[in-house]
N, CA, C and O of each residue as an XYZ file, in Angstrom:
720
protein
N     -99.072      9.565     43.395
C     -97.797      8.970     42.952
C     -97.537      9.638     41.431
O     -98.446     10.062     40.719
N     -95.680      9.645     40.972
C     -95.821      9.523     40.482
C     -95.639      8.879     39.184
O     -96.021      7.721     39.351
N     -95.282      9.019     38.070
C     -95.166      7.627     37.292
C     -93.936      7.643     37.119
O     -93.451      6.512     37.117
N     -93.047      8.665     36.934
C     -91.166      8.042     36.926
C     -90.371      7.904     38.019
O     -89.150      7.756     38.076
N     -91.316      7.978     39.020
C     -90.852      7.636     40.678
C     -91.347      6.778     41.172
O     -91.624      6.709     42.369
N     -91.651      5.561     39.933
C     -91.848      4.728     40.683
C     -91.558      3.394     41.936
O     -92.169      3.693     42.962
N     -91.222      2.800     41.999
C     -89.477      2.139     43.334
C     -89.288      3.155     43.615
O     -88.060      3.088     43.681
N     -89.659      4.729     44.006
C     -88.489      5.455     44.607
C     -88.617      4.765     46.321
O     -87.917      5.301     47.180
N     -89.488      3.640     46.704
C     -90.046      3.755     48.167
C     -88.806      2.294     48.649
O     -88.834      1.801     49.776
N     -87.740      1.780     47.460
C     -87.249      1.245     47.634
C     -85.717      2.104     47.890
O     -84.906      1.307     48.363
N     -85.485      2.640     47.820
C     -84.038      3.560     47.674
C     -84.662      3.936     48.996
O     -84.115      4.765     49.723
N     -82.239      3.703     49.970
C     -82.218      3.649     50.439
C     -81.966      5.334     51.727
O     -82.012      5.681     52.907
N     -81.796      5.649     50.819
C     -82.584      7.392     50.871
C     -83.680      7.801     51.211
O     -84.099      8.197     52.299
N     -84.194      7.682     50.121
C     -85.535      7.537     50.305
C     -86.318      7.572     52.121
O     -86.677      8.305     53.043
N     -86.185      6.098     51.628
C     -85.993      5.593     52.991
C     -85.412      5.926     54.753
O     -85.847      5.530     55.834
N     -84.446      6.678     54.443
C     -84.023      6.788     55.522
C     -84.848      8.492     55.466
O     -85.070      9.028     56.552
N     -85.266      9.263     54.105
C     -85.446     10.365     54.697
C     -86.471     10.045     55.147
O     -86.262     10.050     56.360
N     -87.681      9.700     54.949
C     -89.451      9.259     55.029
C     -88.733      9.324     56.678
O     -88.605     10.459     57.138
N     -88.430      8.547     57.254
C     -88.242      7.587     58.492
C     -87.612      8.876     59.432
O     -88.241      8.994     60.484
N     -86.370      9.979     59.250
C     -85.784     10.121     60.112
C     -85.812     12.288     60.131
O     -85.467     13.125     60.965
N     -86.515     12.366     58.496
C     -87.142     13.407     58.094
C     -85.509     14.468     57.012
O     -84.385     14.289     57.482
N     -85.568     14.926     56.388
C     -84.917     15.467     55.199
C     -83.160     16.936     56.017
O     -82.084     17.415     55.656
N     -83.926     16.929     56.957
C     -83.042     17.646     57.700
C     -81.808     16.095     58.851
O     -80.584     15.969     58.825
N     -82.612     15.450     59.471
C     -81.026     14.059     60.652
C     -80.782     13.652     58.943
O     -79.577     13.418     59.046
N     -81.020     13.458     57.764
C     -80.510     13.000     56.161
C     -79.716     13.506     56.069
O     -78.718     12.802     55.917
N     -79.508     14.804     56.076
C     -78.682     15.628     55.453
C     -77.531     15.673     56.403
O     -76.511     15.555     55.723
N     -77.180     15.812     57.900
C     -76.355     15.461     59.244
C     -75.997     14.116     58.183
O     -75.026     14.085     57.426
N     -77.190     12.859     58.355
C     -76.431     11.997     58.270
C     -75.386     11.635     57.000
O     -74.426     10.869     57.092
N     -75.664     12.125     56.194
C     -74.928     12.361     54.891
C     -73.556     12.645     54.979
O     -72.663     12.052     54.375
N     -73.390     13.925     56.048
C     -72.523     14.917     56.196
C     -71.491     14.278     56.976
O     -70.302     14.020     56.788
N     -72.623     14.040     58.254
C     -71.806     13.111     58.772
C     -70.768     12.065     58.557
O     -69.842     12.057     59.369
N     -70.763     11.138     57.557
C     -70.567     10.453     55.762
C     -69.568     10.389     55.425
O     -68.756      9.465     55.380
N     -69.531     12.051     54.975
C     -68.368     12.164     54.723
C     -67.289     13.092     54.852
O     -66.389     13.547     54.147
N     -67.843     13.231     56.354
C     -66.248     13.458     57.149
C     -66.026     12.052     56.676
O     -65.360     11.596     55.746
N     -66.774     11.508     57.584
C     -66.221     10.046     58.520
C     -65.516      9.994     56.538
O     -64.371      9.601     56.760
N     -65.583     10.123     55.349
C     -64.755      9.623     54.409
C     -64.028     10.510     53.880
O     -63.661     10.226     52.740
N     -63.439     12.169     54.570
C     -62.770     13.081     54.131
C     -61.277     12.261     54.118
O     -60.456     12.220     53.202
N     -61.229     11.722     55.252
C     -59.506     11.415     55.115
C     -59.194     10.535     54.402
O     -58.069     10.576     53.905
N     -60.112      9.392     54.091
C     -59.979      8.487     53.199
C     -59.629      9.171     51.370
O     -58.808      8.692     50.589
N     -60.402     10.187     51.153
C     -59.903     10.745     50.542
C     -58.368     12.090     50.523
O     -57.972     12.448     49.413
N     -58.211     12.224     50.814
C     -57.606     13.048     51.310
C     -55.984     12.363     51.132
O     -54.980     12.727     50.518
N     -56.401     10.887     52.235
C     -54.804      9.895     51.359
C     -54.569      8.919     50.494
O     -53.608      8.246     50.121
N     -55.969      9.046     50.224
C     -55.948      9.088     48.649
C     -55.061      9.931     47.637
O     -53.929      9.724     47.200
N     -56.131     11.134     47.382
C     -55.080     12.387     46.959
C     -53.390     12.621     47.216
O     -52.625     13.004     46.331
N     -53.106     12.398     48.202
C     -52.105     12.520     48.648
C     -50.793     11.436     48.670
O     -49.564     11.448     48.724
N     -51.693     10.694     48.607
C     -50.878      9.686     48.358
C     -50.095      9.143     46.039
O     -49.094      8.778     45.424
N     -51.487      9.503     45.859
C     -51.248      9.869     44.632
C     -50.084     11.094     43.747
O     -49.549     11.157     42.640
N     -50.124     11.903     44.963
C     -49.389     12.811     44.864
C     -47.654     12.773     45.050
O     -46.768     13.294     44.373
N     -47.613     12.059     46.070
C     -46.189     11.347     46.568
C     -45.909     10.383     45.551
O     -44.714     10.138     45.388
N     -46.537      9.921     44.999
C     -46.413      8.893     43.737
C     -45.862      9.945     43.026
O     -44.723     10.284     43.346
N     -46.527     10.644     41.967
C     -46.483     11.123     40.750
C     -45.172     11.868     40.669
O     -44.589     12.047     39.600
N     -44.549     12.469     42.316
C     -43.379     13.634     43.289
C     -42.124     12.322     42.735
O     -41.332     12.472     41.804
N     -42.273     10.937     43.719
C     -41.599     10.501     43.303
C     -41.035      9.425     42.321
O     -40.076      8.689     42.555
N     -41.741      9.454     41.254
C     -41.745      9.534     39.754
C     -40.556     10.347     38.824
O     -39.474     10.274     38.241
N     -41.605     11.095     39.168
C     -40.898     12.387     38.674
C     -38.997     12.791     39.553
O     -38.250     13.571     38.963
N     -38.765     12.451     40.246
C     -38.137     12.918     41.396
C     -36.829     11.215     40.364
O     -35.694     11.267     39.890
N     -37.621     10.307     40.454
C     -36.972      8.905     39.395
C     -35.921      9.672     38.678
O     -34.715      9.819     38.872
N     -37.038     10.264     37.490
C     -36.614     10.595     36.147
C     -36.058     11.261     36.126
O     -35.302     11.031     35.182
N     -35.660     12.623     36.823
C     -35.115     13.623     37.293
C     -33.462     12.765     37.925
O     -32.611     12.813     37.036
N     -33.068     12.216     38.931
C     -32.426     11.542     39.112
C     -31.138     10.992     37.945
O     -29.935     11.252     37.913
N     -32.108     10.035     36.949
C     -31.707      8.760     36.337
C     -31.316      9.627     35.064
O     -30.573      8.969     34.336
N     -31.669     11.305     34.402
C     -31.570     12.152     34.018
C     -30.271     12.296     33.878
O     -29.520     12.180     32.910
N     -30.063     12.654     35.350
C     -29.051     13.346     35.972
C     -27.690     12.933     35.958
O     -26.744     13.709     36.098
N     -27.581     11.497     35.761
C     -26.966     10.614     36.217
C     -26.486     10.020     34.894
O     -25.453      9.358     34.792
N     -27.289     10.301     33.920
C     -26.902      9.707     32.692
C     -25.905     10.339     31.782
O     -25.074      9.989     30.944
N     -26.439     11.609     32.417
C     -25.857     12.443     31.680
C     -24.069     13.348     32.362
O     -23.390     14.221     31.822
N     -23.863     12.566     33.777
C     -22.510     12.933     34.012
C     -22.220     11.265     33.211
O     -21.504     11.497     32.238
N     -22.418     10.262     33.262
C     -22.339      9.761     32.566
C     -21.570      9.812     31.535
O     -20.352      9.636     31.553
N     -22.760     10.242     29.855
C     -22.434     10.873     29.588
C     -21.406     11.499     29.224
O     -20.666     11.132     28.312
N     -21.270     12.455     29.871
C     -19.949     13.641     29.851
C     -18.472     12.956     30.164
O     -17.401     13.303     29.667
N     -18.631     12.211     30.833
C     -17.492     11.573     31.957
C     -17.083     11.049     31.181
O     -15.865     11.224     31.133
N     -17.817      9.791     29.714
C     -17.728      9.169     29.421
C     -16.884      8.926     27.815
O     -16.116      8.107     27.311
N     -17.789     10.569     27.321
C     -17.392     11.749     26.139
C     -15.762     12.051     26.353
O     -14.839     11.941     25.546
N     -15.763     12.558     28.028
C     -14.950     13.173     27.657
C     -13.130     12.664     27.959
O     -12.090     13.264     27.688
N     -13.346     11.456     28.553
C     -12.309     10.730     28.635
C     -12.095     10.109     27.450
O     -11.075      9.432     27.320
N     -13.002     10.233     26.414
C     -12.572      8.904     25.135
C     -11.812     10.218     24.193
O     -11.020     10.142     23.254
N     -12.420     11.426     24.882
C     -11.950     12.678     24.274
C     -10.431     12.502     24.134
O      -9.876     12.535     23.036
N      -9.792     12.317     25.279
C      -8.114     12.624     25.393
C      -7.623     11.102     25.447
O      -6.760     10.564     26.141
N      -8.674     10.492     24.247
C      -7.720      9.603     23.803
C      -7.900      9.200     21.771
O      -7.382      8.512     20.892
N      -8.839     10.058     21.955
C      -9.746      9.470     20.491
C      -8.415      9.563     19.092
O      -8.306      8.824     18.113
N      -7.485     10.859     19.536
C      -6.447     11.177     18.070
C      -5.851     10.458     18.760
O      -6.283      9.727     17.868
N      -5.036      9.611     19.747
C      -4.204      8.836     20.081
C      -4.778      6.974     19.159
O      -3.974      6.267     18.552
N      -6.019      6.694     19.309
C      -6.313      6.038     18.571
C      -6.311      6.341     17.589
O      -5.491      7.253     17.692
N      -6.536      6.335     16.762
C      -6.904      6.955     15.367
C      -6.451      6.963     14.571
O      -6.937      6.950     13.440
N      -4.642      7.006     15.080
C      -3.570      7.309     14.764
C      -3.527      5.915     15.151
O      -4.396      5.628     14.327
N      -3.244      4.688     15.743
C      -3.344      3.732     16.448
C      -4.162      2.311     15.407
O      -4.011      1.089     15.368
N      -5.017      3.280     14.700
C      -6.567      2.390     14.218
C      -5.793      1.895     12.155
O      -5.996      0.927     11.423
N      -5.011      3.066     12.007
C      -4.279      3.212     11.104
C      -3.427      2.155     11.134
O      -3.807      1.060     10.720
N      -2.435      2.302     11.521
C      -1.346      1.239     11.888
C      -1.371     -0.036     11.122
O      -2.298     -0.805     11.377
N      -0.055     -0.554      9.770
C      -0.172     -2.165      9.721
C       0.237     -2.548     11.055
O       0.651     -1.941     12.043
N      -0.029     -3.834     10.742
C       1.386     -4.526     11.089
C       2.685     -4.410     11.903
O       3.208     -4.457     13.017
N       2.871     -4.198     10.370
C       4.808     -4.111     10.498
C       4.516     -2.550     10.893
O       5.278     -2.076     11.735
N       3.560     -1.760     10.406
C       4.333     -0.184     11.101
C       4.330     -0.185     12.825
O       4.898      0.559     13.624
N       3.249     -1.597     13.059
C       3.249     -1.404     14.471
C       4.770     -2.133     15.120
O       5.456     -1.513     15.933
N       5.206     -3.736     14.540
C       6.598     -4.056     14.632
C       7.908     -2.976     15.019
O       8.759     -2.957     15.909
N       7.559     -2.054     13.785
C       8.684     -1.172     14.079
C       8.722      0.148     15.153
O       9.734      0.847     15.210
N       8.090      0.295     15.603
C       7.526      1.673     16.140
C       8.485      0.142     17.915
O       8.394     -1.025     18.299
N       9.252      1.498     18.250
C       9.811      1.622     19.387
C       9.408      0.437     20.855
O       8.709      1.310     21.370
N       9.333     -0.300     21.486
C       9.189     -0.804     22.994
C       8.334     -0.057     23.523
O       7.133     -0.183     23.758
N       9.316      0.988     23.740
C       8.108      2.018     24.877
C       6.726      1.966     23.871
O       5.671      1.334     23.930
N       7.406      3.173     22.723
C       6.146      3.734     21.515
C       5.143      2.808     21.943
O       4.244      3.389     22.552
N       4.925      1.178     21.806
C       4.403      0.048     21.735
C       3.541      0.497     22.989
O       2.545      1.214     23.082
N       4.358     -0.250     23.988
C       3.358      0.572     25.868
C       3.223      0.884     25.614
O       2.453      0.434     24.764
N       3.435      2.276     25.509
C       2.296      3.634     25.291
C       1.165      3.261     24.808
O       0.134      3.172     25.474
N       1.296      2.954     23.317
C      -0.112      2.671     22.705
C      -0.455      1.404     22.767
O      -0.568      0.690     21.771
N      -0.621      1.082     23.792
C      -0.589     -0.183     24.289
C      -2.424      0.325     25.286
O      -3.631      0.130     25.140
N      -1.586      0.952     26.132
C      -2.040      1.843     27.539
C      -2.841      2.698     26.534
O      -3.947      2.610     27.067
N      -2.966      3.192     25.831
C      -4.473      3.918     24.825
C      -5.046      2.878     24.482
O      -6.191      3.256     24.233
N      -4.963      1.216     24.208
C      -5.828      0.763     23.315
C      -6.590      0.353     25.359
O      -7.611     -0.334     25.332
N      -6.349      0.550     26.063
C      -6.288     -0.524     27.367
C      -7.207      0.337     27.306
O      -8.230      0.020     26.699
N      -7.114      1.586     27.875
C      -7.471      2.343     28.144
C      -9.399      3.122     27.098
O     -10.390      3.744     27.480
N      -8.909      2.533     25.738
C     -10.262      2.556     25.138
C     -11.348      1.392     25.539
O     -12.556      1.505     25.327
N     -10.726      0.263     26.149
C     -11.187     -1.193     26.250
C     -11.935     -1.629     27.731
O     -12.707     -2.525     28.071
N     -11.195     -0.364     28.482
C     -11.918      0.183     30.150
C     -12.963      0.750     30.062
O     -13.852      0.347     30.813
N     -13.380      2.281     28.812
C     -14.121      3.023     28.468
C     -15.375      2.175     27.855
O     -16.521      2.233     28.299
N     -14.972      1.425     26.818
C     -15.617      0.248     26.933
C     -16.450     -0.195     27.563
O     -17.619      0.169     27.694
N     -15.609     -1.464     28.237
C     -15.982     -2.281     29.511
C     -17.166     -1.993     30.170
O     -18.224     -2.622     30.194
N     -16.643     -0.311     31.033
C     -17.178      0.421     31.427
C     -18.910      1.359     31.309
O     -19.889      1.667     31.989
N     -18.277      1.479     29.791
C     -20.104      1.383     28.806
C     -21.014      0.174     28.884
O     -22.162     -0.017     28.482
N     -20.704     -0.093     29.111
C     -21.336     -2.623     28.861
C     -21.413     -2.295     30.089
O     -21.159     -3.475     30.330
N     -21.509     -1.876     31.024
C     -21.490     -2.177     32.194
C     -22.432     -1.721     32.594
O     -23.331     -2.493     32.927
N     -22.651     -0.111     32.748
C     -23.940      0.699     32.807
C     -24.834      1.025     31.925
O     -25.500      2.060     31.890
N     -24.848      0.288     31.332
C     -26.106     -0.031     30.442
C     -26.598     -1.667     30.930
O     -27.722     -2.154     30.809
N     -25.443     -2.268     31.471
C     -26.375     -3.396     31.628
C     -27.337     -3.346     32.625
O     -28.368     -3.977     32.859
N     -26.620     -2.255     33.255
C     -27.585     -1.893     34.763
C     -28.488     -0.861     34.772
O     -28.906     -0.034     35.582
N     -28.677     -1.188     33.520
C     -29.514     -0.082     33.405
C     -29.999      1.546     33.552
O     -31.004      2.230     33.748
N     -28.454      1.657     33.297
C     -28.192      3.174     33.595
C     -28.052      4.190     32.031
O     -28.169      5.408     31.895
N     -27.862      3.487     31.362
C     -27.940      3.790     30.218
C     -28.208      3.481     29.166
O     -27.589      2.582     28.597
N     -29.373      4.245     28.508
C     -30.779      3.247     27.646
C     -30.099      3.095     26.166
O     -29.222      3.670     25.521
N     -30.930      2.077     26.003
C     -31.329      1.818     24.432
C     -30.463      1.849     23.321
O     -29.828      0.941     22.784
N     -30.562      3.267     23.027
C     -30.526      3.856     22.379
C     -28.876      4.494     22.478
O     -28.593      4.354     21.288
N     -28.040      4.892     22.893
C     -27.667      6.090     23.357
C     -26.687      4.351     23.195
O     -26.528      3.977     22.033
N     -26.084      3.385     24.372
C     -25.673      2.438     24.243
C     -25.657      1.876     22.557
O     -24.522      1.743     22.100
N     -26.770      1.554     21.649
C     -26.208      1.087     20.596
C     -25.439      2.279     19.643
O     -24.583      1.871     18.859
N     -25.707      3.644     19.691
C     -23.913      4.422     19.010
C     -23.164      4.102     19.652
O     -22.395      3.357     19.042
N     -22.765      4.304     21.129
C     -21.960      3.925     21.414
C     -21.142      2.383     21.257
O     -19.918      2.410     21.131
N     -21.917      0.959     21.272
C     -21.511      0.324     20.865
C     -21.041     -0.447     19.045
O     -20.378     -1.309     18.469
N     -22.063      0.757     18.855
C     -21.594      1.124     16.898
C     -19.977      1.593     16.546
O     -19.238      1.091     15.700
N     -19.675      2.758     17.513
C     -18.474      3.646     17.806
C     -17.198      2.359     18.320
O     -16.017      2.276     17.984
N     -17.852      1.655     19.055
C     -16.654      0.971     19.705
C     -16.160      0.174     19.089
O     -14.935      0.058     19.039
N     -17.377     -0.953     18.155
C     -17.679     -1.813     16.573
C     -16.269     -1.310     15.887
O     -15.151     -1.824     15.867
N     -16.892      0.149     15.228
C     -15.900      0.116     13.865
C     -14.639      0.902     14.085
O     -14.095      1.386     13.093
N     -13.966      1.135     15.613
C     -12.735      1.935     15.987
C     -12.272     -0.012     16.388
O     -11.086     -0.164     16.678
N     -12.668     -0.601     16.388
C     -12.215     -2.698     16.636
C     -11.670     -3.389     15.385
O     -10.606     -3.983     15.211
N     -13.095     -3.051     14.243
C     -12.802     -3.905     13.039
C     -11.907     -3.149     12.082
O     -11.347     -3.702     11.135
N     -11.785     -1.745     12.393
C     -10.698     -1.173     11.099
C      -9.192     -1.080     12.094
O      -8.260     -0.295     11.925
N      -9.307     -2.012     13.017
C      -7.550     -2.234     13.338
C      -7.255     -3.666     13.564
O      -8.099     -4.256     14.239
N      -6.246     -4.350     13.150
C      -6.137     -5.539     13.608
C      -5.090     -5.164     14.643
O      -5.564     -5.621     15.683
N      -3.708     -4.476     14.997
C      -3.264     -4.065     16.156
C      -4.610     -4.078     17.631
O      -4.559     -4.566     18.760
N      -5.644     -3.333     16.933
C      -6.541     -3.569     18.405
C      -6.958     -4.909     18.469
O      -6.684     -5.547     19.486
N      -7.480     -5.358     17.691
C      -8.221     -6.392     17.352
C      -7.034     -7.834     18.617
O      -7.248     -8.388     19.695
N      -5.735     -7.841     17.479
C      -4.624     -8.310     18.542
C      -5.116     -8.545     19.857
O      -5.700     -9.503     20.364
N      -4.475     -6.656     20.594
C      -4.403     -6.419     22.047
C      -5.495     -7.214     22.509
O      -5.249     -8.068     23.360
N      -6.669     -7.072     22.085
C      -8.258     -7.619     23.027
C      -7.521     -9.063     23.045
O      -6.947     -9.416     24.075
N      -7.546    -10.105     21.606
C      -7.227    -10.763     21.849
C      -6.492    -11.752     23.383
O      -6.783    -12.709     24.101
N      -5.539    -10.849     23.224
C      -3.882    -10.818     24.530
C      -4.981    -10.848     25.766
O      -5.148    -11.728     26.610
N      -5.617     -9.691     25.604
C      -6.631     -9.130     26.592
C      -7.144    -10.082     27.316
O      -6.944    -10.363     28.497
N      -8.052    -10.725     26.264
C      -8.660    -12.236     26.875
C      -7.956    -13.577     26.926
O      -8.674    -14.565     27.083
N      -6.601    -13.749     26.809
C      -6.577    -14.876     27.731
C      -7.328    -15.124     29.478
O      -7.833    -14.582     30.461
N      -6.983    -16.122     28.976
C      -6.607    -16.801     30.282
C      -8.386    -16.453     31.315
O      -9.162    -16.896     32.162
N      -8.182    -15.666     30.645
C     -10.146    -14.830     31.318
C      -9.537    -14.116     31.791
O      -9.445    -14.040     33.016
N      -8.832    -13.247     30.857
C      -8.466    -11.964     31.306
C      -9.849    -11.174     30.925
O     -10.238    -10.332     31.735
N     -10.599    -11.395     29.757
C     -11.967    -10.392     29.849
C     -13.149    -10.463     31.065
O     -14.005     -9.607     31.288
N     -13.021    -11.231     31.497
C     -13.785    -11.047     32.976
C     -13.133     -9.553     33.931
O     -13.787     -9.066     34.854
N     -12.190     -9.170     33.628
C     -11.429     -7.083     34.672
C     -12.566     -6.516     33.538
O     -12.909     -5.341     33.669
N     -13.000     -7.095     32.732
C     -13.512     -6.350     31.771
C     -15.460     -6.163     32.373
O     -16.225     -5.264     32.025
N     -15.687     -7.008     33.057
C     -17.526     -7.665     34.489
C     -17.794     -8.525     32.632
O     -18.762     -9.281     32.709
N     -17.293     -8.524     31.470
C     -18.000     -9.414     30.765
C     -17.391    -11.222     30.871
O     -16.328    -11.618     31.349
N     -18.505    -12.027     30.243
C     -18.445    -13.438     31.244
C     -17.825    -14.206     29.093
O     -17.517    -15.397     29.049
N     -17.756    -13.305     27.604
C     -17.477    -13.989     27.377
C     -16.669    -12.071     26.692
O     -16.931    -10.914     27.019
N     -15.344    -12.881     25.335
C     -14.724    -11.952     25.116
C     -15.618    -11.098     24.049
O     -15.459     -9.878     24.000
N     -16.615    -11.785     23.148
C     -17.341    -11.336     22.390
C     -18.712    -10.152     22.560
O     -19.284     -9.405     21.766
N     -18.842    -10.414     23.858
C     -19.781     -9.783     24.875
C     -19.596     -8.019     23.989
O     -20.675     -7.474     23.755
N     -18.428     -7.311     23.596
C     -19.085     -5.456     23.811
C     -18.888     -6.007     22.119
O     -19.818     -6.125     21.321
N     -17.362     -6.311     21.823
C     -17.087     -6.348     20.837
C     -17.155     -7.671     19.455
O     -16.531     -8.732     19.460
N     -18.280     -7.078     18.179
C     -18.658     -7.964     17.195
C     -17.038     -8.214     16.573
O     -16.531     -7.327     15.886
N     -16.164     -9.694     16.924
C     -15.185    -10.611     16.538
C     -15.482    -10.528     14.991
O     -16.517    -10.946     14.471
N     -14.265     -9.838     14.222
C     -14.400     -9.571     12.545
C     -13.024     -9.481     12.665
O     -12.581     -8.354     12.889
N     -11.891    -10.815     12.525
C     -10.672    -10.374     11.760
C     -11.041     -9.021     10.168
O     -11.977     -8.775      9.408
N      -9.405     -8.437     10.453
C      -9.560     -7.500      8.887
C      -8.594     -8.422      8.009
O      -8.391     -8.153      6.825
């Protein structure tokens, strides 16, 4: 007996080969592999399917984020110039505006609140990631904090739980309350 093969007699394959012969042993191994082939194929198919689904989900998430991003930016662009003018008005200048002009400007401000609320809602639902939300939240608060008019209208909107129409449970959910 060869010294390096000591204990080989205890090997299952060695025992099978000794009892049934090499040819039969190979046939046995091939049959066993045939039986295991569907299992290997299934594992590979599951892995490929999972990869495809994860990739598809990421692409769909990216597509939705792009659509939301484009929609919010488009809506904001429509009110941006008006919002900028409004945010620079003092309370005295606001009070000097005609009732029609005040109502018109309040509509712009409420549109801004609605955009903010929708951005917050989609962030809370996980459709807008943290980096984008952080940027948008900063912009929202920059506008909010530079205008006493906008802050006053937000306070009016929040009276009698009006803030709940903006998908929030507290008035200061997305605006960091700070008076000028």
